[in-house]
PDB file of C-alpha atoms in Angstrom:
ATOM      1  CA  MET A   1       0.000   0.000   0.000  1.00  0.00           C
ATOM      2  CA  GLY A   2       2.769   2.457   0.987  1.00  0.00           C
ATOM      3  CA  ASN A   3       4.747   1.682  -2.177  1.00  0.00           C
ATOM      4  CA  SER A   4       1.770   2.317  -4.465  1.00  0.00           C
ATOM      5  CA  ASN A   5       1.118   5.681  -2.730  1.00  0.00           C
ATOM      6  CA  ASN A   6       4.790   6.640  -3.164  1.00  0.00           C
ATOM      7  CA  ILE A   7       4.698   5.740  -6.867  1.00  0.00           C
ATOM      8  CA  SER A   8       1.428   7.643  -7.326  1.00  0.00           C
ATOM      9  CA  MET A   9       2.863  10.773  -5.631  1.00  0.00           C
ATOM     10  CA  MET A  10       6.081  10.484  -7.636  1.00  0.00           C
ATOM     11  CA  THR A  11       4.097  10.200 -10.879  1.00  0.00           C
ATOM     12  CA  GLN A  12       1.910  13.231 -10.038  1.00  0.00           C
ATOM     13  CA  ASN A  13       4.967  15.337  -9.182  1.00  0.00           C
ATOM     14  CA  MET A  14       6.637  14.434 -12.464  1.00  0.00           C
ATOM     15  CA  ARG A  15       3.785  15.077 -14.936  1.00  0.00           C
ATOM     16  CA  ASN A  16       5.593  18.041 -16.483  1.00  0.00           C
ATOM     17  CA  VAL A  17       8.915  16.209 -16.804  1.00  0.00           C
ATOM     18  CA  PRO A  18       9.835  15.024 -20.343  1.00  0.00           C
ATOM     19  CA  ARG A  19       8.935  11.372 -20.900  1.00  0.00           C
ATOM     20  CA  ASN A  20      12.494  10.063 -21.428  1.00  0.00           C
ATOM     21  CA  THR A  21      13.659  11.761 -18.192  1.00  0.00           C
ATOM     22  CA  LEU A  22      10.690  10.273 -16.337  1.00  0.00           C
ATOM     23  CA  VAL A  23      11.444   6.769 -17.627  1.00  0.00           C
ATOM     24  CA  PHE A  24      15.104   7.103 -16.658  1.00  0.00           C
ATOM     25  CA  THR A  25      14.230   8.445 -13.169  1.00  0.00           C
ATOM     26  CA  VAL A  26      11.741   5.632 -12.463  1.00  0.00           C
ATOM     27  CA  PHE A  27      14.203   3.044 -13.797  1.00  0.00           C
ATOM     28  CA  PHE A  28      17.003   4.505 -11.629  1.00  0.00           C
ATOM     29  CA  ARG A  29      14.840   4.471  -8.479  1.00  0.00           C
ATOM     30  CA  ILE A  30      13.804   0.844  -9.073  1.00  0.00           C
ATOM     31  CA  LEU A  31      17.419  -0.156  -9.756  1.00  0.00           C
ATOM     32  CA  PHE A  32      18.647   1.715  -6.662  1.00  0.00           C
ATOM     33  CA  HIS A  33      15.967   0.046  -4.504  1.00  0.00           C
ATOM     34  CA  LYS A  34      16.973  -3.413  -5.807  1.00  0.00           C
ATOM     35  CA  PHE A  35      20.644  -2.615  -5.137  1.00  0.00           C
ATOM     36  CA  GLN A  36      19.834  -1.604  -1.551  1.00  0.00           C
ATOM     37  CA  GLU A  37      17.927  -4.860  -1.031  1.00  0.00           C
ATOM     38  CA  ARG A  38      20.869  -6.945  -2.266  1.00  0.00           C
ATOM     39  CA  SER A  39      23.717  -5.094  -0.558  1.00  0.00           C
ATOM     40  CA  ASN A  40      23.453  -6.272   3.027  1.00  0.00           C
ATOM     41  CA  PHE A  41      26.831  -4.822   3.949  1.00  0.00           C
ATOM     42  CA  MET A  42      26.832  -3.719   7.540  1.00  0.00           C
ATOM     43  CA  ASN A  43      29.353  -1.220   8.827  1.00  0.00           C
ATOM     44  CA  LEU A  44      30.953  -1.291  12.267  1.00  0.00           C
ATOM     45  CA  ASP A  45      28.780   1.595  13.504  1.00  0.00           C
ATOM     46  CA  GLN A  46      25.717  -0.664  13.221  1.00  0.00           C
ATOM     47  CA  LEU A  47      27.152  -3.291  15.587  1.00  0.00           C
ATOM     48  CA  ASP A  48      26.066  -3.430  19.198  1.00  0.00           C
ATOM     49  CA  LYS A  49      28.135  -4.736  22.113  1.00  0.00           C
ATOM     50  CA  ARG A  50      26.980  -8.350  21.658  1.00  0.00           C
ATOM     51  CA  ASP A  51      27.717  -8.346  17.902  1.00  0.00           C
ATOM     52  CA  ARG A  52      31.245  -7.142  18.679  1.00  0.00           C
ATOM     53  CA  GLN A  53      31.669  -9.794  21.371  1.00  0.00           C
ATOM     54  CA  ILE A  54      30.544 -12.496  18.942  1.00  0.00           C
ATOM     55  CA  LEU A  55      32.962 -11.345  16.232  1.00  0.00           C
ATOM     56  CA  ASN A  56      35.903 -11.107  18.639  1.00  0.00           C
ATOM     57  CA  LEU A  57      35.206 -14.504  20.222  1.00  0.00           C
ATOM     58  CA  LEU A  58      34.866 -16.232  16.830  1.00  0.00           C
ATOM     59  CA  GLN A  59      38.078 -14.603  15.596  1.00  0.00           C
ATOM     60  CA  ASP A  60      39.853 -16.046  18.654  1.00  0.00           C
ATOM     61  CA  ASN A  61      38.275 -19.477  18.223  1.00  0.00           C
ATOM     62  CA  GLY A  62      36.235 -20.196  15.108  1.00  0.00           C
ATOM     63  CA  ARG A  63      35.433 -23.670  16.448  1.00  0.00           C
ATOM     64  CA  LEU A  64      33.262 -22.461  19.340  1.00  0.00           C
ATOM     65  CA  SER A  65      29.932 -24.253  19.310  1.00  0.00           C
ATOM     66  CA  ASN A  66      26.829 -22.098  19.144  1.00  0.00           C
ATOM     67  CA  ALA A  67      25.919 -23.180  22.701  1.00  0.00           C
ATOM     68  CA  GLU A  68      29.365 -22.122  24.024  1.00  0.00           C
ATOM     69  CA  LEU A  69      29.214 -18.826  22.153  1.00  0.00           C
ATOM     70  CA  ALA A  70      25.660 -18.104  23.380  1.00  0.00           C
ATOM     71  CA  GLU A  71      26.734 -18.702  26.982  1.00  0.00           C
ATOM     72  CA  LYS A  72      29.736 -16.376  26.650  1.00  0.00           C
ATOM     73  CA  VAL A  73      27.603 -13.489  25.294  1.00  0.00           C
ATOM     74  CA  ASN A  74      24.552 -14.144  27.523  1.00  0.00           C
ATOM     75  CA  LEU A  75      22.107 -14.966  24.737  1.00  0.00           C
ATOM     76  CA  SER A  76      19.826 -17.909  24.093  1.00  0.00           C
ATOM     77  CA  PRO A  77      21.288 -20.330  21.518  1.00  0.00           C
ATOM     78  CA  SER A  78      18.613 -19.415  18.950  1.00  0.00           C
ATOM     79  CA  ALA A  79      19.185 -15.647  19.366  1.00  0.00           C
ATOM     80  CA  CYS A  80      22.946 -16.169  19.164  1.00  0.00           C
ATOM     81  CA  LEU A  81      22.667 -18.279  16.005  1.00  0.00           C
ATOM     82  CA  ARG A  82      20.419 -15.636  14.425  1.00  0.00           C
ATOM     83  CA  ARG A  83      23.015 -12.932  15.143  1.00  0.00           C
ATOM     84  CA  VAL A  84      25.868 -15.054  13.764  1.00  0.00           C
ATOM     85  CA  LYS A  85      23.895 -15.665  10.554  1.00  0.00           C
ATOM     86  CA  GLN A  86      23.158 -11.931  10.213  1.00  0.00           C
ATOM     87  CA  LEU A  87      26.839 -11.095  10.707  1.00  0.00           C
ATOM     88  CA  GLU A  88      27.856 -13.700   8.109  1.00  0.00           C
ATOM     89  CA  GLU A  89      25.319 -12.351   5.602  1.00  0.00           C
ATOM     90  CA  SER A  90      26.300  -8.721   6.296  1.00  0.00           C
ATOM     91  CA  GLY A  91      29.633  -9.000   4.489  1.00  0.00           C
ATOM     92  CA  LEU A  92      31.710  -8.501   7.656  1.00  0.00           C
ATOM     93  CA  VAL A  93      32.660 -12.191   7.812  1.00  0.00           C
ATOM     94  CA  SER A  94      34.692 -13.285   4.799  1.00  0.00           C
ATOM     95  CA  GLY A  95      35.019 -16.944   5.829  1.00  0.00           C
ATOM     96  CA  TYR A  96      36.296 -19.520   8.285  1.00  0.00           C
ATOM     97  CA  HIS A  97      39.518 -21.470   7.938  1.00  0.00           C
ATOM     98  CA  MET A  98      41.995 -23.675   9.769  1.00  0.00           C
ATOM     99  CA  GLN A  99      45.554 -22.389  10.053  1.00  0.00           C
ATOM    100  CA  LEU A 100      48.290 -25.020   9.800  1.00  0.00           C
ATOM    101  CA  ASN A 101      51.691 -24.907  11.478  1.00  0.00           C
ATOM    102  CA  MET A 102      54.233 -24.152   8.713  1.00  0.00           C
ATOM    103  CA  LYS A 103      57.108 -26.045  10.330  1.00  0.00           C
ATOM    104  CA  ALA A 104      54.960 -29.101  11.066  1.00  0.00           C
ATOM    105  CA  CYS A 105      54.019 -29.107   7.352  1.00  0.00           C
ATOM    106  CA  GLY A 106      57.684 -29.089   6.330  1.00  0.00           C
ATOM    107  CA  MET A 107      57.918 -25.399   5.408  1.00  0.00           C
ATOM    108  CA  SER A 108      61.012 -24.091   7.158  1.00  0.00           C
ATOM    109  CA  GLY A 109      61.010 -20.517   5.909  1.00  0.00           C
ATOM    110  CA  ALA A 110      59.214 -17.545   4.449  1.00  0.00           C
ATOM    111  CA  ALA A 111      60.507 -14.826   2.164  1.00  0.00           C
ATOM    112  CA  PHE A 112      59.093 -11.487   1.130  1.00  0.00           C
ATOM    113  CA  VAL A 113      59.670 -10.897  -2.561  1.00  0.00           C
ATOM    114  CA  PHE A 114      59.436  -7.497  -4.245  1.00  0.00           C
ATOM    115  CA  VAL A 115      58.500  -7.822  -7.913  1.00  0.00           C
ATOM    116  CA  THR A 116      58.976  -5.300 -10.720  1.00  0.00           C
ATOM    117  CA  LEU A 117      57.071  -5.751 -13.979  1.00  0.00           C
ATOM    118  CA  ASP A 118      57.952  -4.487 -17.448  1.00  0.00           C
ATOM    119  CA  GLY A 119      54.761  -2.391 -17.523  1.00  0.00           C
ATOM    120  CA  GLN A 120      51.962  -1.166 -15.263  1.00  0.00           C
ATOM    121  CA  GLY A 121      49.093  -1.314 -17.742  1.00  0.00           C
ATOM    122  CA  ARG A 122      45.897  -3.101 -16.736  1.00  0.00           C
ATOM    123  CA  GLU A 123      46.585  -6.087 -18.960  1.00  0.00           C
ATOM    124  CA  SER A 124      50.144  -6.503 -17.597  1.00  0.00           C
ATOM    125  CA  LEU A 125      48.842  -6.470 -14.032  1.00  0.00           C
ATOM    126  CA  ALA A 126      45.949  -8.801 -14.857  1.00  0.00           C
ATOM    127  CA  ARG A 127      48.275 -11.331 -16.564  1.00  0.00           C
ATOM    128  CA  PHE A 128      50.584 -11.380 -13.548  1.00  0.00           C
ATOM    129  CA  GLU A 129      47.711 -11.723 -11.061  1.00  0.00           C
ATOM    130  CA  ARG A 130      46.117 -14.570 -13.017  1.00  0.00           C
ATOM    131  CA  ALA A 131      49.448 -16.401 -13.141  1.00  0.00           C
ATOM    132  CA  ILE A 132      50.091 -16.305  -9.380  1.00  0.00           C
ATOM    133  CA  ARG A 133      46.602 -17.336  -8.206  1.00  0.00           C
ATOM    134  CA  ASP A 134      47.204 -21.094  -8.237  1.00  0.00           C
ATOM    135  CA  ILE A 135      50.840 -21.151  -7.119  1.00  0.00           C
ATOM    136  CA  ASN A 136      50.731 -22.631  -3.610  1.00  0.00           C
ATOM    137  CA  GLU A 137      54.184 -21.390  -2.641  1.00  0.00           C
ATOM    138  CA  ILE A 138      52.926 -17.801  -3.034  1.00  0.00           C
ATOM    139  CA  GLN A 139      50.812 -17.285   0.073  1.00  0.00           C
ATOM    140  CA  ASP A 140      50.070 -13.556  -0.235  1.00  0.00           C
ATOM    141  CA  CYS A 141      50.288 -10.988  -3.004  1.00  0.00           C
ATOM    142  CA  TYR A 142      49.897  -7.227  -2.659  1.00  0.00           C
ATOM    143  CA  LEU A 143      49.802  -4.594  -5.405  1.00  0.00           C
ATOM    144  CA  LEU A 144      52.049  -1.725  -4.298  1.00  0.00           C
ATOM    145  CA  ALA A 145      52.366   1.991  -4.870  1.00  0.00           C
ATOM    146  CA  GLY A 146      56.018   2.980  -4.956  1.00  0.00           C
ATOM    147  CA  GLN A 147      59.305   1.553  -6.195  1.00  0.00           C
ATOM    148  CA  TYR A 148      58.037  -2.020  -6.760  1.00  0.00           C
ATOM    149  CA  ASP A 149      54.856  -3.323  -8.351  1.00  0.00           C
ATOM    150  CA  TYR A 150      54.055  -6.275  -6.057  1.00  0.00           C
ATOM    151  CA  LEU A 151      55.014  -7.751  -2.713  1.00  0.00           C
ATOM    152  CA  LEU A 152      54.716 -11.533  -2.371  1.00  0.00           C
ATOM    153  CA  ARG A 153      55.011 -13.726   0.691  1.00  0.00           C
ATOM    154  CA  VAL A 154      56.557 -17.017  -0.377  1.00  0.00           C
ATOM    155  CA  ILE A 155      57.027 -20.149   1.742  1.00  0.00           C
ATOM    156  CA  TYR A 156      59.695 -22.790   1.093  1.00  0.00           C
ATOM    157  CA  ARG A 157      61.063 -26.078   2.514  1.00  0.00           C
ATOM    158  CA  ASN A 158      64.802 -25.398   2.367  1.00  0.00           C
ATOM    159  CA  ALA A 159      67.439 -23.446   0.437  1.00  0.00           C
ATOM    160  CA  ALA A 160      67.159 -25.717  -2.620  1.00  0.00           C
ATOM    161  CA  ASP A 161      63.383 -25.267  -2.646  1.00  0.00           C
ATOM    162  CA  LEU A 162      63.752 -21.486  -2.441  1.00  0.00           C
ATOM    163  CA  GLU A 163      66.188 -21.563  -5.359  1.00  0.00           C
ATOM    164  CA  ARG A 164      63.678 -23.670  -7.357  1.00  0.00           C
ATOM    165  CA  ILE A 165      60.866 -21.202  -6.588  1.00  0.00           C
ATOM    166  CA  HIS A 166      63.073 -18.265  -7.571  1.00  0.00           C
ATOM    167  CA  HIS A 167      64.366 -19.724 -10.877  1.00  0.00           C
ATOM    168  CA  ASP A 168      61.430 -21.869 -12.021  1.00  0.00           C
ATOM    169  CA  ILE A 169      58.466 -19.843 -10.800  1.00  0.00           C
ATOM    170  CA  LEU A 170      59.091 -16.213  -9.858  1.00  0.00           C
ATOM    171  CA  THR A 171      61.389 -15.189 -12.718  1.00  0.00           C
ATOM    172  CA  ASN A 172      59.125 -16.940 -15.230  1.00  0.00           C
ATOM    173  CA  LEU A 173      55.948 -15.103 -14.244  1.00  0.00           C
ATOM    174  CA  PRO A 174      54.526 -12.900 -17.041  1.00  0.00           C
ATOM    175  CA  GLY A 175      56.110  -9.463 -17.280  1.00  0.00           C
ATOM    176  CA  VAL A 176      58.599  -9.925 -14.441  1.00  0.00           C
ATOM    177  CA  VAL A 177      61.860  -8.037 -15.008  1.00  0.00           C
ATOM    178  CA  ARG A 178      63.249  -8.081 -11.476  1.00  0.00           C
ATOM    179  CA  VAL A 179      62.681  -9.878  -8.147  1.00  0.00           C
ATOM    180  CA  ASN A 180      64.249  -8.826  -4.869  1.00  0.00           C
ATOM    181  CA  SER A 181      63.889 -11.336  -2.002  1.00  0.00           C
ATOM    182  CA  THR A 182      64.222 -10.752   1.728  1.00  0.00           C
ATOM    183  CA  LEU A 183      64.352 -13.851   3.958  1.00  0.00           C
ATOM    184  CA  THR A 184      62.662 -13.878   7.358  1.00  0.00           C
ATOM    185  CA  LEU A 185      64.498 -15.176  10.440  1.00  0.00           C
ATOM    186  CA  ARG A 186      61.352 -15.841  12.495  1.00  0.00           C
ATOM    187  CA  ALA A 187      57.782 -14.616  12.821  1.00  0.00           C
ATOM    188  CA  VAL A 188      57.421 -12.216  15.741  1.00  0.00           C
ATOM    189  CA  LYS A 189      53.708 -11.567  15.224  1.00  0.00           C
ATOM    190  CA  HIS A 190      51.207 -13.062  12.827  1.00  0.00           C
ATOM    191  CA  THR A 191      47.510 -12.381  13.157  1.00  0.00           C
ATOM    192  CA  GLY A 192      44.469 -11.937  11.010  1.00  0.00           C
ATOM    193  CA  LYS A 193      42.328 -10.641  13.879  1.00  0.00           C
ATOM    194  CA  LEU A 194      40.619  -7.271  13.498  1.00  0.00           C
ATOM    195  CA  GLU A 195      39.471  -5.575  16.684  1.00  0.00           C
ATOM    196  CA  VAL A 196      35.828  -4.627  16.454  1.00  0.00           C
TER     197      VAL A 196
END
């Protein structure tokens, strides 16, 4: 009922507007309304204390059962589950994963590799990014502003493995003209947690 009244008022107000402008305006409003319905993104200002508690607790331990989580935030299990689902659908939660111990998996080291390409055009960047997506040794890739084009975090088993990655993979990536590697001695801090 409210929607039909709004459309009726909008139509009455726009009687003197040229027809093509009217069609565009109505189309834009419908499109904008559909976009708002589909974009459930929630920003941090919309979170209350319990939402923040839930996000922080799940970042610390993503394996908490719903019953354990509900008890920690003083909610019923059904209310807690409803909030978790809303947070997941809001776009704030990008996923859940298990983090493995690098050394236990036979990876003894990590290196940060600065990469320079032969060009910075969109196609050059896109070719490089497509090429690195499925290379397991490359754990992270960042496009940079500054002296280098990309920063990669690479993991390796030993010195021979690092040499293989350098010669067989990194220097053969599309457009690469220079790589500059820095080896890490140990990880002092590694976290993916965001304080909310």
